Coordinates of C-alpha atoms and ligand atoms in Angstrom, one line a residue:
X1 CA -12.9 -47.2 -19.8
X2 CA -11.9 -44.2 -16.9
X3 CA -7.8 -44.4 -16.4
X4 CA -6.9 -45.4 -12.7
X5 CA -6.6 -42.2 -10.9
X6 CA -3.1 -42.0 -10.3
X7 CA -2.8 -42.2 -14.6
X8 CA -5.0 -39.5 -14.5
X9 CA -2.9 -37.3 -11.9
X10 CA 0.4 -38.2 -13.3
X11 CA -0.7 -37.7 -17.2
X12 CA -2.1 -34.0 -16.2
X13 CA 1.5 -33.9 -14.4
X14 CA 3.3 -34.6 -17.1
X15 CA 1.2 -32.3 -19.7
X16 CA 1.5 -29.3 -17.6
X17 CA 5.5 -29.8 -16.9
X18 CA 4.5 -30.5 -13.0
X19 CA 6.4 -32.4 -11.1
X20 CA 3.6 -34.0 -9.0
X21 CA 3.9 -37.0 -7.5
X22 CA 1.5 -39.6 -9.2
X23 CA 0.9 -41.5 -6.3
X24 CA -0.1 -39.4 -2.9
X25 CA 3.2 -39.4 -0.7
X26 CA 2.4 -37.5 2.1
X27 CA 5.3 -38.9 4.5
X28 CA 5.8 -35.0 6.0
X29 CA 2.0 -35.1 7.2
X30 CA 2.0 -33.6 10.3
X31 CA 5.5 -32.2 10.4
X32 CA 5.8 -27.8 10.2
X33 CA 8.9 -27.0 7.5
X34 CA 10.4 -24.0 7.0
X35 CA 11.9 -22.5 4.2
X36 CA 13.9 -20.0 3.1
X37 CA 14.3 -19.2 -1.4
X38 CA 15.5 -16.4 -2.9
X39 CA 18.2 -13.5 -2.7
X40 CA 18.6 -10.7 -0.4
X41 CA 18.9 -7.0 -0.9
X42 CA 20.6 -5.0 0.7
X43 CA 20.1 -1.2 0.8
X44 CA 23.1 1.3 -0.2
X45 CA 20.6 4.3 -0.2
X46 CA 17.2 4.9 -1.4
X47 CA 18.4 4.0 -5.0
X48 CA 20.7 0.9 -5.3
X49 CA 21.1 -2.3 -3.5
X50 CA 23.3 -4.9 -3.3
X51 CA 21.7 -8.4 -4.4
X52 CA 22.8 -11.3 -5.9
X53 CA 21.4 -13.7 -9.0
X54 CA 18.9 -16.5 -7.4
X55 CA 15.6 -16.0 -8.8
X56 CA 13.9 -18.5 -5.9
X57 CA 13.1 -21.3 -8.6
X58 CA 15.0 -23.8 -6.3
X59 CA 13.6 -22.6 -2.8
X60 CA 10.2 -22.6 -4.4
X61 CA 10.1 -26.0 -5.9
X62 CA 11.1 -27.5 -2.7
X63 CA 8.5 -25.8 -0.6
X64 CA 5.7 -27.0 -3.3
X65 CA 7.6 -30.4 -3.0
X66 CA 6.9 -30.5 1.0
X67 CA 3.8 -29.2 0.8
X68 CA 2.8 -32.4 -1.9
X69 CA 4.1 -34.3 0.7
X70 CA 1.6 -33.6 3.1
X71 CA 3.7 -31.0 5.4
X72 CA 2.6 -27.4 6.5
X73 CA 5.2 -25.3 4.9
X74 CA 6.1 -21.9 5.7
X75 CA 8.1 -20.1 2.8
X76 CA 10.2 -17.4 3.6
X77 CA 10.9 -15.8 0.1
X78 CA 13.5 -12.9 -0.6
X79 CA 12.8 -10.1 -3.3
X80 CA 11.5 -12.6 -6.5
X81 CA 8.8 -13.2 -9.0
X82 CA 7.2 -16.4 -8.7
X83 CA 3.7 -17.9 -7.8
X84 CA 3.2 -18.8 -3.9
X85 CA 2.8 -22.9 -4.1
X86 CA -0.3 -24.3 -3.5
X87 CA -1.3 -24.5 0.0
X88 CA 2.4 -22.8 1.3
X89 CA 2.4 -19.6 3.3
X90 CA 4.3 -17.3 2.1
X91 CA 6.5 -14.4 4.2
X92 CA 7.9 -11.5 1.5
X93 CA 10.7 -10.1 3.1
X94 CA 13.8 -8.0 1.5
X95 CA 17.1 -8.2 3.3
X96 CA 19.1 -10.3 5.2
X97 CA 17.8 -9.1 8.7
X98 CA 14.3 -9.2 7.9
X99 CA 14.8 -12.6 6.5
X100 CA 16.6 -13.6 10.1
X101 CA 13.6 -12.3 11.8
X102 CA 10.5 -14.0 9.6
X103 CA 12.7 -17.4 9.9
X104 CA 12.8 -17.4 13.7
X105 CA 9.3 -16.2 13.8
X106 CA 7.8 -19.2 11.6
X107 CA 9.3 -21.3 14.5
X108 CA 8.5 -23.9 16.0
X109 CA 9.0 -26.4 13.1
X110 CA 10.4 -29.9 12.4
X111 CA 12.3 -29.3 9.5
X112 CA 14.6 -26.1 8.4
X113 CA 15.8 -26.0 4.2
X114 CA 18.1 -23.0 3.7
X115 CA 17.4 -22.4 0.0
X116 CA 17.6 -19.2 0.2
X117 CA 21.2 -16.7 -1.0
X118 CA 22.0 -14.4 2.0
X119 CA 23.7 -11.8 1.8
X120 CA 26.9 -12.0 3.9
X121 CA 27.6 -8.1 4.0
X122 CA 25.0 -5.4 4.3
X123 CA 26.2 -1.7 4.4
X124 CA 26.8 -0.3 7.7
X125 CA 25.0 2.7 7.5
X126 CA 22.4 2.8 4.4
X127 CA 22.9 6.7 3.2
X128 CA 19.6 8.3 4.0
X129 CA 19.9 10.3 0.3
X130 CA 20.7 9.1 -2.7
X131 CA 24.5 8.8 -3.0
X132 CA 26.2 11.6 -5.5
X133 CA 29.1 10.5 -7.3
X134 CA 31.9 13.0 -6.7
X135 CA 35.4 10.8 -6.6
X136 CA 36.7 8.4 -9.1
X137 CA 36.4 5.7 -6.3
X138 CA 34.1 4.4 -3.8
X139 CA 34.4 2.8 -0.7
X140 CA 31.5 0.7 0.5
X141 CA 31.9 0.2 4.4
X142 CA 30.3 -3.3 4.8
X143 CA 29.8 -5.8 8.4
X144 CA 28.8 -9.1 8.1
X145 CA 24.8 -10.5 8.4
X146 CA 23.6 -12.7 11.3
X147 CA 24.1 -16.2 9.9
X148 CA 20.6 -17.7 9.6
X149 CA 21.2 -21.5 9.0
X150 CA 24.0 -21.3 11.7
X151 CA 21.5 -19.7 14.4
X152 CA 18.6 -22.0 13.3
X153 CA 20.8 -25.4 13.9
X154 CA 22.3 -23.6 17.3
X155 CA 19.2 -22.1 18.6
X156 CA 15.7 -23.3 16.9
X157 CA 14.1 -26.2 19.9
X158 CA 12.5 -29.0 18.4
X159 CA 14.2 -29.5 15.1
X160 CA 14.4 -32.9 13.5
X161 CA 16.6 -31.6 10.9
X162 CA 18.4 -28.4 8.9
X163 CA 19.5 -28.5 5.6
X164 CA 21.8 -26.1 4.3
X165 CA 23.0 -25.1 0.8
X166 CA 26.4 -24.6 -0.4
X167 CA 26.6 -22.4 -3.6
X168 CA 29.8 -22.5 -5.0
X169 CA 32.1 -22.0 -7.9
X170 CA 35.2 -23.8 -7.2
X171 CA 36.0 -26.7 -4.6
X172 CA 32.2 -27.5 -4.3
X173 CA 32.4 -30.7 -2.8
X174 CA 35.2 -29.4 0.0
X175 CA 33.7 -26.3 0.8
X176 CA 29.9 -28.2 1.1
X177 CA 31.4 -31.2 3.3
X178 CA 32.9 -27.8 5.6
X179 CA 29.8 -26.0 5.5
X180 CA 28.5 -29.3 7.1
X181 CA 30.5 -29.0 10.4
X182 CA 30.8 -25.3 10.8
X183 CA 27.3 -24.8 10.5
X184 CA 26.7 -28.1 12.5
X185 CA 23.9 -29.3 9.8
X186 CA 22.0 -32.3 9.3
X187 CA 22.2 -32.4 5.8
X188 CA 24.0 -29.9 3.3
X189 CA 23.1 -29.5 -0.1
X190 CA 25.9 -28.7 -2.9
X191 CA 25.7 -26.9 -6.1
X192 CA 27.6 -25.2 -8.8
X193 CA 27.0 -21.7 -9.5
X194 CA 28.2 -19.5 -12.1
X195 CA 27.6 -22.3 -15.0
X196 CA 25.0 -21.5 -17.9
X197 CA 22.8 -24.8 -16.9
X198 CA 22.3 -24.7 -13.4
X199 CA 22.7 -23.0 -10.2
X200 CA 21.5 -19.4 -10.5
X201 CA 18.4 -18.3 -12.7
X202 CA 18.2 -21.8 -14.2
X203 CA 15.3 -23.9 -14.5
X204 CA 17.9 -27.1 -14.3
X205 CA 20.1 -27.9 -11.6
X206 CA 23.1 -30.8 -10.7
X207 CA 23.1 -31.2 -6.5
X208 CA 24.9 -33.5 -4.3
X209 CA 23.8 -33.7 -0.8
X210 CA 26.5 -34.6 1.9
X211 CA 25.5 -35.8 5.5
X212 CA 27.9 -36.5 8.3
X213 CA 28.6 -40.1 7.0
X214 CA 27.4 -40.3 3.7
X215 CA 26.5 -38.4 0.1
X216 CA 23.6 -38.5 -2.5
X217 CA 24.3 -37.2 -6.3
X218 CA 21.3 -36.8 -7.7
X219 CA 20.5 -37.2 -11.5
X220 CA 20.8 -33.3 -13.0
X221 CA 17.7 -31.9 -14.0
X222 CA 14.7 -29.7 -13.6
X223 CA 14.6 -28.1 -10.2
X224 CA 11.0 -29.3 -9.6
X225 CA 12.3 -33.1 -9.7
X226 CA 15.3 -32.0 -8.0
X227 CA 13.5 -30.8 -5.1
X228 CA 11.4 -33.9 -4.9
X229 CA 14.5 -36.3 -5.2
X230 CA 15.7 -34.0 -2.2
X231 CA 12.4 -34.1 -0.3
X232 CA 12.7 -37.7 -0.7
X233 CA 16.2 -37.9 0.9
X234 CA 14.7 -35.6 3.9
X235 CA 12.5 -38.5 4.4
X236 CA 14.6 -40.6 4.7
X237 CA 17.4 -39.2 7.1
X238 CA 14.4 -38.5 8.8
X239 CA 13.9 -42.1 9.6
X240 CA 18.0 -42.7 9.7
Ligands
PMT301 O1 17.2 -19.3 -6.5 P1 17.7 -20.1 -7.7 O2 18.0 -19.1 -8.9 O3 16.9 -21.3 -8.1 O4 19.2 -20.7 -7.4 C1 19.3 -21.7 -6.5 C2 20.5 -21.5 -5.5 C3 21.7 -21.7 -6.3 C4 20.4 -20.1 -4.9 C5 20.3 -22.5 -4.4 O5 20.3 -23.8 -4.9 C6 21.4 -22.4 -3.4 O6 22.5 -22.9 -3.5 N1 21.1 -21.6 -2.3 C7 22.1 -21.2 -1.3 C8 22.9 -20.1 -1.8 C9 23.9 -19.6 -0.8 O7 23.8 -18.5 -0.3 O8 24.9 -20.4 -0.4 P2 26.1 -20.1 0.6 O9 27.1 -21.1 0.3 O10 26.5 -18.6 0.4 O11 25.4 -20.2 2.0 C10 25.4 -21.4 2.7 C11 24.2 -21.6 3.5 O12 24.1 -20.6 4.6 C12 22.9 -21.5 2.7 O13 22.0 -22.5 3.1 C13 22.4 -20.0 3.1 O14 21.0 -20.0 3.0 C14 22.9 -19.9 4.5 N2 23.2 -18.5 4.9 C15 24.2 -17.8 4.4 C16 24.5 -16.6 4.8 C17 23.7 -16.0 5.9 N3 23.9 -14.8 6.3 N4 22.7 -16.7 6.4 C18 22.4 -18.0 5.9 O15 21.5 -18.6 6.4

């Protein structure tokens, strides 16, 4: 005798290592979210770069999460190599200013995640040649990058809600809970980075999420299930 459907869906799930949702949840139908994944580089000259260690898997997993749930999903992805979700559009972009700009221009939305690692310094002046060592020291003059997630929850009209990430090695719940109010977020989103299994690179993750008057820790995991525990969450301070 056939298996119900959703037996079906959830058994080809499980066999591929998907996270899909055996039962259709599509509680973001008709809402726009953006969101950002992935690092940023930022030129020193035509040569080198300064980037940083997140491979997108996180960013990724949530925008495939939204999409499952029915939302139009607009994924702004720093320099990685991963597959564009199902059904997500996708915006390449390379450093921290181009990501600024492709985030503002995906707007209007309902919902902005900030998955992705920004860089917080970008040289000054790229050199327009590639830079010949000659001292036993370099400088690097650096100025800070626009702050995206702090612009989006200042600026962006229309947003139901902006969820932020704090990476972090030390501290993680203080620094997350002050991310929160500095960056006057809706929801903030804490990991550890720098640990062998999670954070960075990873396919497994440990999160807790912090809102003005409450917390969520999720169970650790895969980042696919992560991302839908946190999707689920969205839903429902959506509702709050
Ligand atoms: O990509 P993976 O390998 O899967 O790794 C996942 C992850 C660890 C990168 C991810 O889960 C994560 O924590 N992403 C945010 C990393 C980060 O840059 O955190 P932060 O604490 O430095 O920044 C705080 C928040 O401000 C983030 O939402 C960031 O997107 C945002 N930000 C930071 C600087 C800047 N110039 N603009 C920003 O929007």
């Amino acid at each position: 005798r056939l298996s119900e459907p959703e037996a079906i869906i959830a058994s080809l799930a499980a066999s591929t290592g998907s996270s899909a949702s055996p039962v259709a949840n599509r509680a973001l139908a008709g809402l726009r979210v953006v969101v950002s994944a992935g690092p940023t580089y930022e030129d020193l000259d035509p040569v080198r770069y300064l980037g940083n260690r997140s491979s997108g898997k996180m960013g990724f997993a949530i925008a495939d999460s939204a999409r499952r749930r029915g939302a139009e999903v607009v994924l702004v992805a720093g320099p990685v190599h991963l597959a564009t979700p199902p059904g997500v559009r996708r915006v390449d972009v390379r450093s921290a200013a181009q990501m600024h700009q492709a985030v503002f221009a995906a707007f209007p939305a309902d919902i902005y995640i900030g998955a992705a690692a920004v860089a917080d310094y970008t040289p000054r002046m790229p050199a327009a040649n590639k830079i010949k060592k000659s001292n036993e020291s370099l400088a690097l003059d650096l100025v800070r990058t626009p702050d995206i997630l702090s612009e989006v929850a200042a600026q962006a009209e229309g947003l139901k809600l902006v969820v932020g990430f704090a990476a972090e090695t030390e501290n993680v719940a203080g620094y997350a809970r002050g991310k929160l109010v500095a960056k006057h977020l809706d929801l903030i989103v804490a990991n550890r980075v720098g640990v062998a299994d999670g954070g960075f690179e990873s396919d497994q993750n440990a999160m807790t999420a912090y809102w003005q008057d409450g917390e969520r820790t999720f169970t650790p995991g895969a980042k696919t299930r992560l991302a839908d525990d946190l999707i689920d969450l969205i839903v429902e301070r959506l509702d709050a």
